[in-house]
Amino acid sequence: MKKVLLEMEDQKNSYEQKAKESLQKVLEEKMNAEQQLQSTQRSLALAEQKCEEWRSQYEALKEDWRTLGTQHRELESQLHVLQSKLQGADSRDLQMNQALRFLENEHQELQAKIEFLQGDRDLCSLDTQDLQDQLKRSEAEKLTLVTRVQQLQSLLQNQSLQLQEQEKLLTKKDKDCRVAESPSLTI
């Protein structure tokens, strides 16, 4: 009986030891699980914060995209207006060149008339004087018109240069818009 009691006592001690070890193991697992839970909660909070930052960046980029689209459309509109102005300036330049050629022809014709009349000067001095007065007026008009044509040509050249510079600027802005639009498309 004593022997059985001793065996039972040993078994009881063995069970208690196993129970303590099991309990210790469960407590360690619980602590590990709590640490993992805290770590996971911190990771979740960081992930939510990152998500909010990305969402904010996405909204800002979306707004930038809209703004760039509006600017791009405005620049295209300005480019069309400038191209139209350039065509008008080219047309005016052509008209001025035609007017200048007409005046030069008229001048040559008048010069030929003067030479013819100078040969007949002794016979028609009064007519020659009238024609010389007319020639002087024509030359003064020609000089005025030539000066005006030169001024207009200079103005047209300046406008053409300005339009070319504006077209270059618009082309550059357009490229910048396209470059700015390209990264936002990948987002």
PDB file of C-alpha atoms in Angstrom, residues 2-182:
ATOM      1  CA  LYS A   2       2.863   2.300   0.869  1.00  0.00           C
ATOM      2  CA  LYS A   3       4.496   1.495  -2.391  1.00  0.00           C
ATOM      3  CA  VAL A   4       1.278   2.337  -4.274  1.00  0.00           C
ATOM      4  CA  LEU A   5       0.993   5.597  -2.333  1.00  0.00           C
ATOM      5  CA  LEU A   6       4.581   6.460  -3.214  1.00  0.00           C
ATOM      6  CA  GLU A   7       3.924   5.677  -6.847  1.00  0.00           C
ATOM      7  CA  MET A   8       0.790   7.779  -6.743  1.00  0.00           C
ATOM      8  CA  GLU A   9       2.744  10.561  -5.062  1.00  0.00           C
ATOM      9  CA  ASP A  10       5.373  10.320  -7.815  1.00  0.00           C
ATOM     10  CA  GLN A  11       2.660  10.382 -10.460  1.00  0.00           C
ATOM     11  CA  LYS A  12       1.031  13.323  -8.774  1.00  0.00           C
ATOM     12  CA  ASN A  13       4.369  15.195  -8.691  1.00  0.00           C
ATOM     13  CA  SER A  14       5.009  14.219 -12.294  1.00  0.00           C
ATOM     14  CA  TYR A  15       1.531  15.484 -13.344  1.00  0.00           C
ATOM     15  CA  GLU A  16       2.023  18.680 -11.375  1.00  0.00           C
ATOM     16  CA  GLN A  17       5.410  19.199 -13.015  1.00  0.00           C
ATOM     17  CA  LYS A  18       3.917  18.550 -16.456  1.00  0.00           C
ATOM     18  CA  ALA A  19       0.996  20.843 -15.660  1.00  0.00           C
ATOM     19  CA  LYS A  20       3.402  23.588 -14.524  1.00  0.00           C
ATOM     20  CA  GLU A  21       5.481  23.138 -17.676  1.00  0.00           C
ATOM     21  CA  SER A  22       2.351  23.180 -19.820  1.00  0.00           C
ATOM     22  CA  LEU A  23       1.062  26.235 -18.005  1.00  0.00           C
ATOM     23  CA  GLN A  24       4.464  27.939 -18.398  1.00  0.00           C
ATOM     24  CA  LYS A  25       4.467  27.076 -22.092  1.00  0.00           C
ATOM     25  CA  VAL A  26       0.913  28.419 -22.524  1.00  0.00           C
ATOM     26  CA  LEU A  27       1.885  31.636 -20.694  1.00  0.00           C
ATOM     27  CA  GLU A  28       4.939  32.062 -22.946  1.00  0.00           C
ATOM     28  CA  GLU A  29       2.798  31.445 -26.043  1.00  0.00           C
ATOM     29  CA  LYS A  30       0.261  33.949 -24.733  1.00  0.00           C
ATOM     30  CA  MET A  31       2.989  36.564 -24.197  1.00  0.00           C
ATOM     31  CA  ASN A  32       4.389  35.866 -27.672  1.00  0.00           C
ATOM     32  CA  ALA A  33       0.905  36.135 -29.158  1.00  0.00           C
ATOM     33  CA  GLU A  34       0.318  39.451 -27.328  1.00  0.00           C
ATOM     34  CA  GLN A  35       3.677  40.774 -28.569  1.00  0.00           C
ATOM     35  CA  GLN A  36       2.819  39.685 -32.101  1.00  0.00           C
ATOM     36  CA  LEU A  37      -0.618  41.310 -31.745  1.00  0.00           C
ATOM     37  CA  GLN A  38       0.961  44.589 -30.609  1.00  0.00           C
ATOM     38  CA  SER A  39       3.520  44.408 -33.412  1.00  0.00           C
ATOM     39  CA  THR A  40       0.754  43.668 -35.923  1.00  0.00           C
ATOM     40  CA  GLN A  41      -1.347  46.538 -34.566  1.00  0.00           C
ATOM     41  CA  ARG A  42       1.623  48.918 -34.909  1.00  0.00           C
ATOM     42  CA  SER A  43       2.218  47.645 -38.448  1.00  0.00           C
ATOM     43  CA  LEU A  44      -1.472  48.115 -39.230  1.00  0.00           C
ATOM     44  CA  ALA A  45      -1.415  51.676 -37.871  1.00  0.00           C
ATOM     45  CA  LEU A  46       1.684  52.452 -39.956  1.00  0.00           C
ATOM     46  CA  ALA A  47       0.093  50.858 -43.022  1.00  0.00           C
ATOM     47  CA  GLU A  48      -3.087  52.919 -42.508  1.00  0.00           C
ATOM     48  CA  GLN A  49      -1.001  56.072 -42.105  1.00  0.00           C
ATOM     49  CA  LYS A  50       0.931  55.237 -45.287  1.00  0.00           C
ATOM     50  CA  CYS A  51      -2.323  54.501 -47.070  1.00  0.00           C
ATOM     51  CA  GLU A  52      -3.687  57.902 -46.052  1.00  0.00           C
ATOM     52  CA  GLU A  53      -0.475  59.594 -47.255  1.00  0.00           C
ATOM     53  CA  TRP A  54      -0.714  57.786 -50.602  1.00  0.00           C
ATOM     54  CA  ARG A  55      -4.370  58.706 -50.896  1.00  0.00           C
ATOM     55  CA  SER A  56      -3.512  62.360 -50.212  1.00  0.00           C
ATOM     56  CA  GLN A  57      -0.695  62.257 -52.793  1.00  0.00           C
ATOM     57  CA  TYR A  58      -3.008  60.593 -55.282  1.00  0.00           C
ATOM     58  CA  GLU A  59      -5.621  63.340 -54.852  1.00  0.00           C
ATOM     59  CA  ALA A  60      -2.937  66.043 -55.191  1.00  0.00           C
ATOM     60  CA  LEU A  61      -1.579  64.393 -58.351  1.00  0.00           C
ATOM     61  CA  LYS A  62      -5.083  64.047 -59.734  1.00  0.00           C
ATOM     62  CA  GLU A  63      -5.652  67.778 -59.193  1.00  0.00           C
ATOM     63  CA  ASP A  64      -2.258  68.553 -60.767  1.00  0.00           C
ATOM     64  CA  TRP A  65      -3.237  66.376 -63.722  1.00  0.00           C
ATOM     65  CA  ARG A  66      -6.463  68.335 -64.191  1.00  0.00           C
ATOM     66  CA  THR A  67      -4.560  71.631 -63.956  1.00  0.00           C
ATOM     67  CA  LEU A  68      -1.968  70.461 -66.484  1.00  0.00           C
ATOM     68  CA  GLY A  69      -4.733  69.349 -68.830  1.00  0.00           C
ATOM     69  CA  THR A  70      -6.338  72.784 -68.622  1.00  0.00           C
ATOM     70  CA  GLN A  71      -2.992  74.504 -69.191  1.00  0.00           C
ATOM     71  CA  HIS A  72      -2.274  72.218 -72.136  1.00  0.00           C
ATOM     72  CA  ARG A  73      -5.593  73.093 -73.759  1.00  0.00           C
ATOM     73  CA  GLU A  74      -4.985  76.820 -73.170  1.00  0.00           C
ATOM     74  CA  LEU A  75      -1.498  76.576 -74.688  1.00  0.00           C
ATOM     75  CA  GLU A  76      -2.848  74.743 -77.727  1.00  0.00           C
ATOM     76  CA  SER A  77      -5.444  77.475 -78.155  1.00  0.00           C
ATOM     77  CA  GLN A  78      -2.752  80.167 -77.896  1.00  0.00           C
ATOM     78  CA  LEU A  79      -0.619  78.267 -80.398  1.00  0.00           C
ATOM     79  CA  HIS A  80      -3.493  78.234 -82.908  1.00  0.00           C
ATOM     80  CA  VAL A  81      -4.032  81.981 -82.407  1.00  0.00           C
ATOM     81  CA  LEU A  82      -0.326  82.672 -82.919  1.00  0.00           C
ATOM     82  CA  GLN A  83      -0.211  80.508 -86.038  1.00  0.00           C
ATOM     83  CA  SER A  84      -3.188  82.418 -87.399  1.00  0.00           C
ATOM     84  CA  LYS A  85      -1.459  85.741 -86.647  1.00  0.00           C
ATOM     85  CA  LEU A  86       1.709  84.499 -88.334  1.00  0.00           C
ATOM     86  CA  GLN A  87      -0.244  83.581 -91.456  1.00  0.00           C
ATOM     87  CA  GLY A  88      -1.827  87.035 -91.436  1.00  0.00           C
ATOM     88  CA  ALA A  89       1.600  88.657 -91.056  1.00  0.00           C
ATOM     89  CA  ASP A  90       2.950  86.597 -93.962  1.00  0.00           C
ATOM     90  CA  SER A  91      -0.020  87.681 -96.069  1.00  0.00           C
ATOM     91  CA  ARG A  92       0.565  91.357 -95.209  1.00  0.00           C
ATOM     92  CA  ASP A  93       4.265  90.960 -95.987  1.00  0.00           C
ATOM     93  CA  LEU A  94       3.391  89.555 -99.408  1.00  0.00           C
ATOM     94  CA  GLN A  95       1.018  92.471-100.064  1.00  0.00           C
ATOM     95  CA  MET A  96       3.673  94.996 -99.033  1.00  0.00           C
ATOM     96  CA  ASN A  97       6.232  93.367-101.340  1.00  0.00           C
ATOM     97  CA  GLN A  98       3.750  93.538-104.220  1.00  0.00           C
ATOM     98  CA  ALA A  99       3.075  97.210-103.471  1.00  0.00           C
ATOM     99  CA  LEU A 100       6.806  97.901-103.389  1.00  0.00           C
ATOM    100  CA  ARG A 101       7.336  96.176-106.757  1.00  0.00           C
ATOM    101  CA  PHE A 102       4.421  98.183-108.184  1.00  0.00           C
ATOM    102  CA  LEU A 103       5.985 101.421-106.942  1.00  0.00           C
ATOM    103  CA  GLU A 104       9.367 100.467-108.338  1.00  0.00           C
ATOM    104  CA  ASN A 105       7.800  99.749-111.731  1.00  0.00           C
ATOM    105  CA  GLU A 106       5.936 103.039-111.581  1.00  0.00           C
ATOM    106  CA  HIS A 107       9.175 104.800-110.684  1.00  0.00           C
ATOM    107  CA  GLN A 108      10.949 103.201-113.638  1.00  0.00           C
ATOM    108  CA  GLU A 109       8.126 104.224-115.941  1.00  0.00           C
ATOM    109  CA  LEU A 110       8.263 107.789-114.632  1.00  0.00           C
ATOM    110  CA  GLN A 111      12.023 107.831-115.007  1.00  0.00           C
ATOM    111  CA  ALA A 112      11.655 106.705-118.620  1.00  0.00           C
ATOM    112  CA  LYS A 113       9.092 109.462-119.232  1.00  0.00           C
ATOM    113  CA  ILE A 114      11.454 112.024-117.756  1.00  0.00           C
ATOM    114  CA  GLU A 115      14.273 110.912-119.994  1.00  0.00           C
ATOM    115  CA  PHE A 116      11.996 111.096-123.024  1.00  0.00           C
ATOM    116  CA  LEU A 117      10.738 114.513-122.037  1.00  0.00           C
ATOM    117  CA  GLN A 118      14.215 115.809-121.347  1.00  0.00           C
ATOM    118  CA  GLY A 119      15.072 115.051-124.980  1.00  0.00           C
ATOM    119  CA  ASP A 120      12.098 117.196-126.014  1.00  0.00           C
ATOM    120  CA  ARG A 121      12.811 119.850-123.391  1.00  0.00           C
ATOM    121  CA  ASP A 122      13.537 122.649-125.827  1.00  0.00           C
ATOM    122  CA  LEU A 123      10.222 122.106-127.575  1.00  0.00           C
ATOM    123  CA  CYS A 124       8.059 121.507-124.525  1.00  0.00           C
ATOM    124  CA  SER A 125       9.681 123.268-121.587  1.00  0.00           C
ATOM    125  CA  LEU A 126       6.346 124.021-119.921  1.00  0.00           C
ATOM    126  CA  ASP A 127       5.219 120.413-120.206  1.00  0.00           C
ATOM    127  CA  THR A 128       8.600 119.274-118.959  1.00  0.00           C
ATOM    128  CA  GLN A 129       8.363 121.493-115.921  1.00  0.00           C
ATOM    129  CA  ASP A 130       4.912 120.076-115.134  1.00  0.00           C
ATOM    130  CA  LEU A 131       6.184 116.566-115.541  1.00  0.00           C
ATOM    131  CA  GLN A 132       9.184 117.295-113.345  1.00  0.00           C
ATOM    132  CA  ASP A 133       6.836 118.596-110.657  1.00  0.00           C
ATOM    133  CA  GLN A 134       4.727 115.474-111.043  1.00  0.00           C
ATOM    134  CA  LEU A 135       7.905 113.358-110.827  1.00  0.00           C
ATOM    135  CA  LYS A 136       8.994 115.146-107.666  1.00  0.00           C
ATOM    136  CA  ARG A 137       5.619 114.519-106.098  1.00  0.00           C
ATOM    137  CA  SER A 138       5.745 110.898-107.221  1.00  0.00           C
ATOM    138  CA  GLU A 139       9.255 110.501-105.848  1.00  0.00           C
ATOM    139  CA  ALA A 140       8.210 112.094-102.591  1.00  0.00           C
ATOM    140  CA  GLU A 141       5.219 109.764-102.482  1.00  0.00           C
ATOM    141  CA  LYS A 142       7.497 106.868-103.416  1.00  0.00           C
ATOM    142  CA  LEU A 143       9.963 107.836-100.713  1.00  0.00           C
ATOM    143  CA  THR A 144       7.116 108.080 -98.218  1.00  0.00           C
ATOM    144  CA  LEU A 145       5.701 104.758 -99.385  1.00  0.00           C
ATOM    145  CA  VAL A 146       9.143 103.081 -99.418  1.00  0.00           C
ATOM    146  CA  THR A 147       9.755 104.354 -95.895  1.00  0.00           C
ATOM    147  CA  ARG A 148       6.321 103.096 -94.865  1.00  0.00           C
ATOM    148  CA  VAL A 149       6.934  99.720 -96.557  1.00  0.00           C
ATOM    149  CA  GLN A 150      10.309  99.434 -94.818  1.00  0.00           C
ATOM    150  CA  GLN A 151       8.690 100.246 -91.497  1.00  0.00           C
ATOM    151  CA  LEU A 152       5.972  97.671 -92.127  1.00  0.00           C
ATOM    152  CA  GLN A 153       8.542  95.062 -93.225  1.00  0.00           C
ATOM    153  CA  SER A 154      10.564  95.744 -90.078  1.00  0.00           C
ATOM    154  CA  LEU A 155       7.384  95.446 -88.009  1.00  0.00           C
ATOM    155  CA  LEU A 156       6.481  92.207 -89.795  1.00  0.00           C
ATOM    156  CA  GLN A 157       9.959  90.812 -89.184  1.00  0.00           C
ATOM    157  CA  ASN A 158       9.713  91.711 -85.493  1.00  0.00           C
ATOM    158  CA  GLN A 159       6.265  90.148 -85.294  1.00  0.00           C
ATOM    159  CA  SER A 160       7.517  87.025 -87.082  1.00  0.00           C
ATOM    160  CA  LEU A 161      10.444  86.757 -84.654  1.00  0.00           C
ATOM    161  CA  GLN A 162       8.115  87.261 -81.700  1.00  0.00           C
ATOM    162  CA  LEU A 163       5.704  84.666 -83.046  1.00  0.00           C
ATOM    163  CA  GLN A 164       8.549  82.207 -83.616  1.00  0.00           C
ATOM    164  CA  GLU A 165       9.786  82.779 -80.059  1.00  0.00           C
ATOM    165  CA  GLN A 166       6.263  82.327 -78.725  1.00  0.00           C
ATOM    166  CA  GLU A 167       5.872  79.141 -80.765  1.00  0.00           C
ATOM    167  CA  LYS A 168       9.161  77.841 -79.366  1.00  0.00           C
ATOM    168  CA  LEU A 169       8.007  78.754 -75.849  1.00  0.00           C
ATOM    169  CA  LEU A 170       4.635  77.094 -76.412  1.00  0.00           C
ATOM    170  CA  THR A 171       6.324  73.998 -77.878  1.00  0.00           C
ATOM    171  CA  LYS A 172       8.594  73.856 -74.841  1.00  0.00           C
ATOM    172  CA  LYS A 173       5.640  74.305 -72.461  1.00  0.00           C
ATOM    173  CA  ASP A 174       3.746  71.640 -74.380  1.00  0.00           C
ATOM    174  CA  LYS A 175       6.699  69.245 -73.991  1.00  0.00           C
ATOM    175  CA  ASP A 176       6.927  70.133 -70.289  1.00  0.00           C
ATOM    176  CA  CYS A 177       3.207  69.417 -69.933  1.00  0.00           C
ATOM    177  CA  ARG A 178       3.621  66.094 -71.699  1.00  0.00           C
ATOM    178  CA  VAL A 179       6.614  65.212 -69.492  1.00  0.00           C
ATOM    179  CA  ALA A 180       4.624  66.227 -66.409  1.00  0.00           C
ATOM    180  CA  GLU A 181       1.628  64.218 -67.657  1.00  0.00           C
ATOM    181  CA  SER A 182       3.676  61.079 -68.357  1.00  0.00           C
TER     182      SER A 182
END
